[in-house]
């Protein structure tokens, strides 16, 4: 597999994750970083021994093949346009655009130039979610007819030093965390047909609880408490709750109800976890692991608990797909459909009506243990 020169635009918190995890994969060689704030680029470059470029210099660089877009969501479309116009493949943090129309513009431009556009999240490639996919595809659950998924907390302001964009247009729990859940639902059971929702913002302001701006108030300009029902093309009805107005709850991350059994799926914000199958038995049983390499613990979370973190897997799969001439799993078609689902949820809540989707997609190909291992260095 060929090695790809990688450049990063955007030096916020998430950039450190890409720098730390890209070396896990054989095809990724991060060579340069850029930011509107040159001081931030210089600091991150020194930290990881790469060069600091201006944005234009990075886009013009001959040794950069793929550019990762880690800017704030409101800038994703414009920056990805610049990347494609410069003749580079683009991989964006989620959501890669904020409207279906923007996604279509990028699709046309990428097609004209023979370039790829990929988008996070890639956590659905994790061992737990691929195990759940195999259980569904093998018929253990039967046809999925319903389910629930919940992502609820009290928001980011307690720990993030600059949480403003979470509460502005392009932020909020649906657009920020919804991609993990909705992308996983689509890869497990297929595209969405229609949505309906209600939403509110329970708090007008948030107080920053960490960093040099601690105590500063941030205005809330987007819904932070959203409850939706998603109708899938296969007929399944899934309840989706996304809130940053909740102090505590006891909802499981994701449950899928089939004609043969129920499937309990761990948090799709992470790569690993227990996948449980429940039928007539008194207690759910854990599905036997397939020793997927993206389930192996390789780090610890902020509380010291072991976790499997393989972010960059989607980028590595895109690089491999370019080499092999196949479709990449974190593709533009999937990402655009997920964007439409999320924006339709917000629009439905605002207009107080249900909406049918105008886009669709195919389920991304599963990633079995051997295919995952082939991506690793």
Short mmCIF file of C-alpha atoms in Angstrom, two decimals:
data_model
loop_
_atom_site.label_atom_id
_atom_site.label_comp_id
_atom_site.label_asym_id
_atom_site.label_seq_id
_atom_site.Cartn_x
_atom_site.Cartn_y
_atom_site.Cartn_z
CA UNK A 1 0.00 0.00 0.00
CA UNK A 2 1.40 3.41 -0.94
CA UNK A 3 2.05 6.05 1.70
CA UNK A 4 0.10 9.29 1.45
CA UNK A 5 1.41 12.68 2.49
CA UNK A 6 -1.11 14.18 4.91
CA UNK A 7 -1.66 17.83 5.76
CA UNK A 8 -3.94 19.16 8.50
CA UNK A 9 -5.85 22.45 8.45
CA UNK A 10 -7.04 23.40 11.93
CA UNK A 11 -5.00 23.09 15.14
CA UNK A 12 -7.71 22.77 17.79
CA UNK A 13 -8.06 19.98 20.37
CA UNK A 14 -9.03 17.31 17.82
CA UNK A 15 -5.82 17.79 15.82
CA UNK A 16 -3.81 16.18 18.63
CA UNK A 17 -5.94 13.04 18.28
CA UNK A 18 -5.10 12.75 14.59
CA UNK A 19 -1.39 13.28 15.25
CA UNK A 20 -1.34 10.64 17.98
CA UNK A 21 -3.31 7.99 16.11
CA UNK A 22 -2.24 8.37 12.47
CA UNK A 23 1.02 6.43 13.14
CA UNK A 24 -1.10 3.35 13.90
CA UNK A 25 -1.86 3.09 10.18
CA UNK A 26 0.62 2.14 7.49
CA UNK A 27 -0.50 4.55 4.76
CA UNK A 28 -0.63 7.86 6.67
CA UNK A 29 2.34 10.25 6.91
CA UNK A 30 1.42 13.62 8.43
CA UNK A 31 3.89 16.15 7.06
CA UNK A 32 2.46 19.64 7.64
CA UNK A 33 -0.12 21.59 9.60
CA UNK A 34 -1.77 24.96 9.00
CA UNK A 35 -4.17 27.29 10.79
CA UNK A 36 -5.49 30.81 10.41
CA UNK A 37 -3.64 31.42 13.68
CA UNK A 38 -0.02 30.85 12.65
CA UNK A 39 1.10 30.70 16.27
CA UNK A 40 -1.22 27.72 16.82
CA UNK A 41 0.19 26.00 13.74
CA UNK A 42 3.77 26.59 14.87
CA UNK A 43 3.02 25.23 18.34
CA UNK A 44 1.34 22.07 17.03
CA UNK A 45 4.06 21.55 14.42
CA UNK A 46 6.78 21.74 17.06
CA UNK A 47 4.87 19.34 19.30
CA UNK A 48 4.74 16.64 16.60
CA UNK A 49 7.87 17.43 14.55
CA UNK A 50 6.16 18.45 11.31
CA UNK A 51 6.34 21.74 9.44
CA UNK A 52 4.00 24.68 9.95
CA UNK A 53 2.63 26.09 6.69
CA UNK A 54 0.26 28.87 5.82
CA UNK A 55 -3.01 27.43 4.56
CA UNK A 56 -2.18 28.37 0.97
CA UNK A 57 1.33 26.92 1.20
CA UNK A 58 -0.07 23.65 2.52
CA UNK A 59 -2.62 23.50 -0.31
CA UNK A 60 0.16 24.15 -2.86
CA UNK A 61 2.61 21.66 -1.35
CA UNK A 62 3.72 18.89 -3.72
CA UNK A 63 4.27 16.41 -0.89
CA UNK A 64 0.66 16.60 0.39
CA UNK A 65 -1.87 14.19 -1.13
CA UNK A 66 -4.74 14.33 1.39
CA UNK A 67 -5.74 17.29 3.55
CA UNK A 68 -7.66 16.76 6.80
CA UNK A 69 -10.15 19.54 7.50
CA UNK A 70 -10.33 20.12 11.27
CA UNK A 71 -11.80 23.62 11.21
CA UNK A 72 -15.07 24.52 12.96
CA UNK A 73 -18.22 23.06 11.34
CA UNK A 74 -19.34 26.36 9.83
CA UNK A 75 -16.06 26.50 7.86
CA UNK A 76 -15.97 22.85 6.72
CA UNK A 77 -17.59 23.42 3.32
CA UNK A 78 -15.46 26.43 2.34
CA UNK A 79 -12.21 24.78 3.42
CA UNK A 80 -13.01 21.48 1.69
CA UNK A 81 -13.78 23.45 -1.48
CA UNK A 82 -10.31 25.00 -1.23
CA UNK A 83 -8.74 21.57 -0.74
CA UNK A 84 -10.44 20.08 -3.80
CA UNK A 85 -9.75 23.15 -5.92
CA UNK A 86 -6.08 22.73 -5.05
CA UNK A 87 -6.20 19.17 -6.41
CA UNK A 88 -5.97 17.36 -3.07
CA UNK A 89 -8.17 14.62 -1.63
CA UNK A 90 -10.15 15.85 1.41
CA UNK A 91 -11.10 14.20 4.68
CA UNK A 92 -13.24 16.27 7.03
CA UNK A 93 -14.30 16.11 10.62
CA UNK A 94 -18.04 15.81 11.05
CA UNK A 95 -20.33 17.21 9.88
CA UNK A 96 -18.47 17.75 6.61
CA UNK A 97 -21.16 20.19 5.40
CA UNK A 98 -24.22 21.79 6.97
CA UNK A 99 -26.62 21.39 4.02
CA UNK A 100 -27.35 18.79 1.36
CA UNK A 101 -26.76 21.47 -1.28
CA UNK A 102 -23.20 22.00 -0.04
CA UNK A 103 -22.63 18.24 -0.14
CA UNK A 104 -23.80 18.12 -3.76
CA UNK A 105 -21.43 20.95 -4.73
CA UNK A 106 -18.52 19.02 -3.22
CA UNK A 107 -19.64 15.81 -4.94
CA UNK A 108 -19.66 17.48 -8.35
CA UNK A 109 -16.29 19.13 -7.83
CA UNK A 110 -14.68 15.94 -6.54
CA UNK A 111 -16.11 13.99 -9.47
CA UNK A 112 -14.85 16.54 -12.00
CA UNK A 113 -11.36 16.41 -10.54
CA UNK A 114 -11.21 12.68 -9.84
CA UNK A 115 -10.69 13.28 -6.11
CA UNK A 116 -12.04 11.68 -2.94
CA UNK A 117 -13.98 13.28 -0.10
CA UNK A 118 -14.22 11.39 3.18
CA UNK A 119 -15.80 12.32 6.46
CA UNK A 120 -15.75 11.31 10.09
CA UNK A 121 -17.12 9.61 12.05
CA UNK A 122 -15.25 6.36 11.55
CA UNK A 123 -16.13 4.80 14.91
CA UNK A 124 -18.67 2.55 13.17
CA UNK A 125 -15.63 0.70 11.83
CA UNK A 126 -14.82 -0.33 15.41
CA UNK A 127 -14.86 -3.95 16.47
CA UNK A 128 -18.06 -3.65 18.51
CA UNK A 129 -20.09 -2.08 15.73
CA UNK A 130 -18.75 -4.43 13.09
CA UNK A 131 -19.69 -7.31 15.41
CA UNK A 132 -23.23 -5.90 15.65
CA UNK A 133 -23.26 -5.57 11.85
CA UNK A 134 -22.23 -9.23 11.47
CA UNK A 135 -24.97 -10.34 13.88
CA UNK A 136 -27.58 -8.50 11.82
CA UNK A 137 -26.20 -9.64 8.46
CA UNK A 138 -26.01 -13.25 9.70
CA UNK A 139 -29.71 -13.18 10.60
CA UNK A 140 -29.32 -13.53 14.38
CA UNK A 141 -31.63 -10.58 15.06
CA UNK A 142 -34.06 -11.01 12.18
CA UNK A 143 -35.39 -7.95 10.40
CA UNK A 144 -34.89 -4.75 12.39
CA UNK A 145 -38.30 -3.26 13.13
CA UNK A 146 -37.54 -0.67 15.82
CA UNK A 147 -35.10 0.67 18.32
CA UNK A 148 -33.90 3.51 20.52
CA UNK A 149 -30.70 5.51 20.79
CA UNK A 150 -29.79 8.24 23.24
CA UNK A 151 -26.87 10.65 23.56
CA UNK A 152 -27.49 12.86 26.56
CA UNK A 153 -25.33 14.84 28.97
CA UNK A 154 -25.00 18.39 30.24
CA UNK A 155 -22.83 19.60 27.39
CA UNK A 156 -19.22 20.53 26.74
CA UNK A 157 -18.79 23.79 28.64
CA UNK A 158 -17.55 22.13 31.85
CA UNK A 159 -14.37 20.75 30.23
CA UNK A 160 -13.79 22.49 26.88
CA UNK A 161 -11.82 25.77 27.17
CA UNK A 162 -13.50 27.29 24.06
CA UNK A 163 -16.96 25.68 23.77
CA UNK A 164 -18.62 28.54 21.88
CA UNK A 165 -19.04 26.71 18.54
CA UNK A 166 -20.84 23.82 20.24
CA UNK A 167 -23.72 26.21 20.96
CA UNK A 168 -23.70 28.10 17.65
CA UNK A 169 -25.09 27.24 14.21
CA UNK A 170 -23.46 24.00 13.13
CA UNK A 171 -23.20 22.85 16.74
CA UNK A 172 -25.68 21.36 19.18
CA UNK A 173 -25.99 17.68 20.11
CA UNK A 174 -27.60 16.58 16.85
CA UNK A 175 -24.88 17.93 14.56
CA UNK A 176 -22.00 17.35 16.97
CA UNK A 177 -22.79 13.88 18.37
CA UNK A 178 -25.63 12.77 16.14
CA UNK A 179 -23.24 11.73 13.33
CA UNK A 180 -21.91 8.86 15.46
CA UNK A 181 -25.37 7.49 16.15
CA UNK A 182 -27.05 8.09 12.81
CA UNK A 183 -24.05 6.87 10.79
CA UNK A 184 -23.99 3.69 12.84
CA UNK A 185 -27.72 3.18 12.37
CA UNK A 186 -27.34 3.58 8.60
CA UNK A 187 -24.43 1.11 8.42
CA UNK A 188 -26.42 -1.38 10.52
CA UNK A 189 -29.87 -1.18 8.92
CA UNK A 190 -29.74 1.11 5.88
CA UNK A 191 -30.82 4.62 4.88
CA UNK A 192 -33.51 6.79 6.47
CA UNK A 193 -36.82 7.51 4.71
CA UNK A 194 -38.38 10.23 6.89
CA UNK A 195 -38.06 12.00 10.25
CA UNK A 196 -40.15 13.95 12.71
CA UNK A 197 -38.93 15.79 15.79
CA UNK A 198 -39.43 18.35 18.54
CA UNK A 199 -36.69 20.47 20.10
CA UNK A 200 -35.92 23.20 22.61
CA UNK A 201 -33.04 25.02 24.30
CA UNK A 202 -33.52 24.81 28.06
CA UNK A 203 -30.72 27.24 28.95
CA UNK A 204 -30.05 30.59 27.25
CA UNK A 205 -26.40 30.67 28.31
CA UNK A 206 -23.64 28.28 29.43
CA UNK A 207 -20.76 28.99 31.82
CA UNK A 208 -17.26 27.91 30.80
CA UNK A 209 -15.82 25.72 33.54
CA UNK A 210 -12.25 25.24 32.41
CA UNK A 211 -9.24 27.12 31.05
CA UNK A 212 -8.36 30.82 30.82
CA UNK A 213 -11.97 31.81 30.08
CA UNK A 214 -13.42 30.00 33.12
CA UNK A 215 -16.56 31.76 34.35
CA UNK A 216 -17.28 33.44 31.00
CA UNK A 217 -20.84 33.09 29.67
CA UNK A 218 -21.56 31.61 26.23
CA UNK A 219 -24.84 32.29 24.41
CA UNK A 220 -26.89 29.31 23.23
CA UNK A 221 -28.01 29.81 19.62
CA UNK A 222 -29.09 26.29 18.64
CA UNK A 223 -31.47 23.66 20.08
CA UNK A 224 -29.88 21.57 22.83
CA UNK A 225 -32.74 19.19 23.70
CA UNK A 226 -34.02 17.19 20.71
CA UNK A 227 -36.28 14.15 20.45
CA UNK A 228 -36.93 12.55 17.06
CA UNK A 229 -38.41 9.49 15.39
CA UNK A 230 -36.59 8.13 12.34
CA UNK A 231 -38.38 5.96 9.79
CA UNK A 232 -35.94 3.80 7.83
CA UNK A 233 -36.42 2.54 4.31
CA UNK A 234 -36.76 -1.02 5.63
CA UNK A 235 -39.72 0.14 7.77
CA UNK A 236 -37.93 0.31 11.13
CA UNK A 237 -38.90 3.12 13.52
CA UNK A 238 -36.06 4.36 15.75
CA UNK A 239 -36.44 6.84 18.61
CA UNK A 240 -33.48 9.23 18.78
CA UNK A 241 -32.85 11.47 21.79
CA UNK A 242 -30.01 14.03 21.76
CA UNK A 243 -29.66 16.48 24.64
CA UNK A 244 -27.13 18.64 26.42
CA UNK A 245 -29.73 19.62 29.02
CA UNK A 246 -29.59 16.38 31.06
CA UNK A 247 -27.60 15.89 34.25
CA UNK A 248 -28.00 12.11 34.38
CA UNK A 249 -29.99 9.27 32.80
CA UNK A 250 -30.17 5.46 32.59
CA UNK A 251 -30.82 4.98 28.87
CA UNK A 252 -28.61 2.58 26.94
CA UNK A 253 -26.74 4.11 24.01
CA UNK A 254 -28.45 2.00 21.33
CA UNK A 255 -30.96 -0.84 21.26
CA UNK A 256 -32.25 -2.44 18.06
CA UNK A 257 -35.36 -4.62 18.06
CA UNK A 258 -35.62 -7.38 15.48
CA UNK A 259 -38.17 -10.00 14.55
CA UNK A 260 -36.01 -12.69 16.22
CA UNK A 261 -34.20 -10.88 19.04
CA UNK A 262 -33.03 -7.55 20.44
CA UNK A 263 -29.51 -6.24 20.03
CA UNK A 264 -27.82 -3.98 22.58
CA UNK A 265 -25.10 -1.91 20.86
CA UNK A 266 -22.50 0.09 22.83
CA UNK A 267 -21.88 3.82 22.46
CA UNK A 268 -21.06 4.51 18.77
CA UNK A 269 -18.85 7.40 19.88
CA UNK A 270 -16.30 4.68 20.69
CA UNK A 271 -14.83 1.71 18.86
CA UNK A 272 -15.29 -1.08 21.39
CA UNK A 273 -17.74 -2.39 23.98
CA UNK A 274 -19.99 -5.36 24.66
CA UNK A 275 -22.60 -6.35 22.08
CA UNK A 276 -25.49 -8.24 23.67
CA UNK A 277 -28.24 -10.36 22.14
CA UNK A 278 -31.53 -10.87 23.99
CA UNK A 279 -34.38 -13.18 23.08
CA UNK A 280 -36.46 -15.45 25.28
CA UNK A 281 -33.58 -15.92 27.74
CA UNK A 282 -33.87 -14.26 31.14
CA UNK A 283 -30.61 -12.37 30.61
CA UNK A 284 -29.01 -11.03 27.41
CA UNK A 285 -25.94 -12.93 26.22
CA UNK A 286 -22.73 -11.37 24.98
CA UNK A 287 -22.01 -12.12 21.34
CA UNK A 288 -18.67 -13.84 20.91
CA UNK A 289 -15.96 -11.45 19.76
CA UNK A 290 -14.27 -12.06 16.40
CA UNK A 291 -10.97 -10.66 17.73
CA UNK A 292 -11.37 -7.52 15.68
CA UNK A 293 -8.18 -5.41 15.91
CA UNK A 294 -10.22 -2.24 16.40
CA UNK A 295 -11.55 -3.66 19.69
CA UNK A 296 -8.10 -3.95 21.29
CA UNK A 297 -7.54 -1.46 24.12
CA UNK A 298 -4.73 0.92 23.22
CA UNK A 299 -5.29 3.94 25.48
CA UNK A 300 -7.14 5.27 28.50
CA UNK A 301 -9.92 7.81 28.73
CA UNK A 302 -9.90 10.86 31.00
CA UNK A 303 -11.01 8.74 33.95
CA UNK A 304 -8.25 6.17 33.53
CA UNK A 305 -10.44 3.46 32.00
CA UNK A 306 -9.01 1.35 29.19
CA UNK A 307 -10.42 2.07 25.74
CA UNK A 308 -9.93 1.26 22.08
CA UNK A 309 -9.29 4.38 20.03
CA UNK A 310 -8.64 4.01 16.31
CA UNK A 311 -9.72 7.38 14.97
CA UNK A 312 -8.02 7.80 11.59
CA UNK A 313 -9.36 4.36 10.56
CA UNK A 314 -11.72 6.02 8.09
CA UNK A 315 -8.89 8.13 6.70
CA UNK A 316 -6.68 5.04 6.38
CA UNK A 317 -9.48 3.16 4.63
CA UNK A 318 -9.90 6.07 2.20
CA UNK A 319 -6.16 6.04 1.45
CA UNK A 320 -6.30 2.27 0.87
CA UNK A 321 -9.38 2.67 -1.33
CA UNK A 322 -7.56 5.22 -3.50
CA UNK A 323 -4.69 2.74 -3.93
CA UNK A 324 -7.04 -0.18 -4.63
CA UNK A 325 -9.54 1.66 -6.83
CA UNK A 326 -12.57 0.87 -4.65
CA UNK A 327 -15.13 2.89 -2.69
CA UNK A 328 -14.10 4.08 0.74
CA UNK A 329 -16.38 3.35 3.66
CA UNK A 330 -16.57 6.86 5.17
CA UNK A 331 -17.72 8.22 1.85
CA UNK A 332 -19.43 11.37 0.64
CA UNK A 333 -22.71 9.64 -0.22
CA UNK A 334 -23.08 8.28 3.31
CA UNK A 335 -21.99 11.55 4.92
CA UNK A 336 -24.41 13.62 2.82
CA UNK A 337 -27.32 11.35 3.72
CA UNK A 338 -26.47 11.62 7.41
CA UNK A 339 -26.27 15.41 7.11
CA UNK A 340 -29.73 15.46 5.55
CA UNK A 341 -31.13 13.30 8.34
CA UNK A 342 -29.65 15.58 11.01
CA UNK A 343 -30.67 18.85 9.39
CA UNK A 344 -34.13 17.45 8.68
CA UNK A 345 -34.49 16.61 12.38
CA UNK A 346 -33.76 20.23 13.26
CA UNK A 347 -36.00 21.56 10.48
CA UNK A 348 -38.83 19.23 11.47
CA UNK A 349 -38.65 20.48 15.05
CA UNK A 350 -38.62 24.10 13.92
CA UNK A 351 -41.52 23.65 11.49
CA UNK A 352 -43.38 21.10 13.65
CA UNK A 353 -43.89 18.63 10.78
CA UNK A 354 -42.41 15.37 9.44
CA UNK A 355 -40.02 15.43 6.48
CA UNK A 356 -39.09 12.88 3.83
CA UNK A 357 -35.47 12.48 2.77
CA UNK A 358 -34.36 13.51 -0.72
CA UNK A 359 -31.06 11.58 -0.51
CA UNK A 360 -30.23 7.94 0.05
CA UNK A 361 -27.10 5.81 0.20
CA UNK A 362 -25.91 2.25 0.23
CA UNK A 363 -24.68 0.69 3.45
CA UNK A 364 -20.87 0.92 3.59
CA UNK A 365 -19.14 -2.42 3.18
CA UNK A 366 -18.43 -4.20 6.48
CA UNK A 367 -14.85 -4.16 7.75
CA UNK A 368 -13.90 -7.64 8.91
CA UNK A 369 -10.93 -8.34 11.22
CA UNK A 370 -8.54 -9.22 8.38
CA UNK A 371 -9.42 -6.06 6.44
CA UNK A 372 -8.95 -3.94 9.55
CA UNK A 373 -5.59 -5.56 10.31
CA UNK A 374 -4.42 -4.77 6.77
CA UNK A 375 -4.83 -1.04 7.50
CA UNK A 376 -2.57 -1.11 10.56
CA UNK A 377 1.15 -0.42 10.51
#
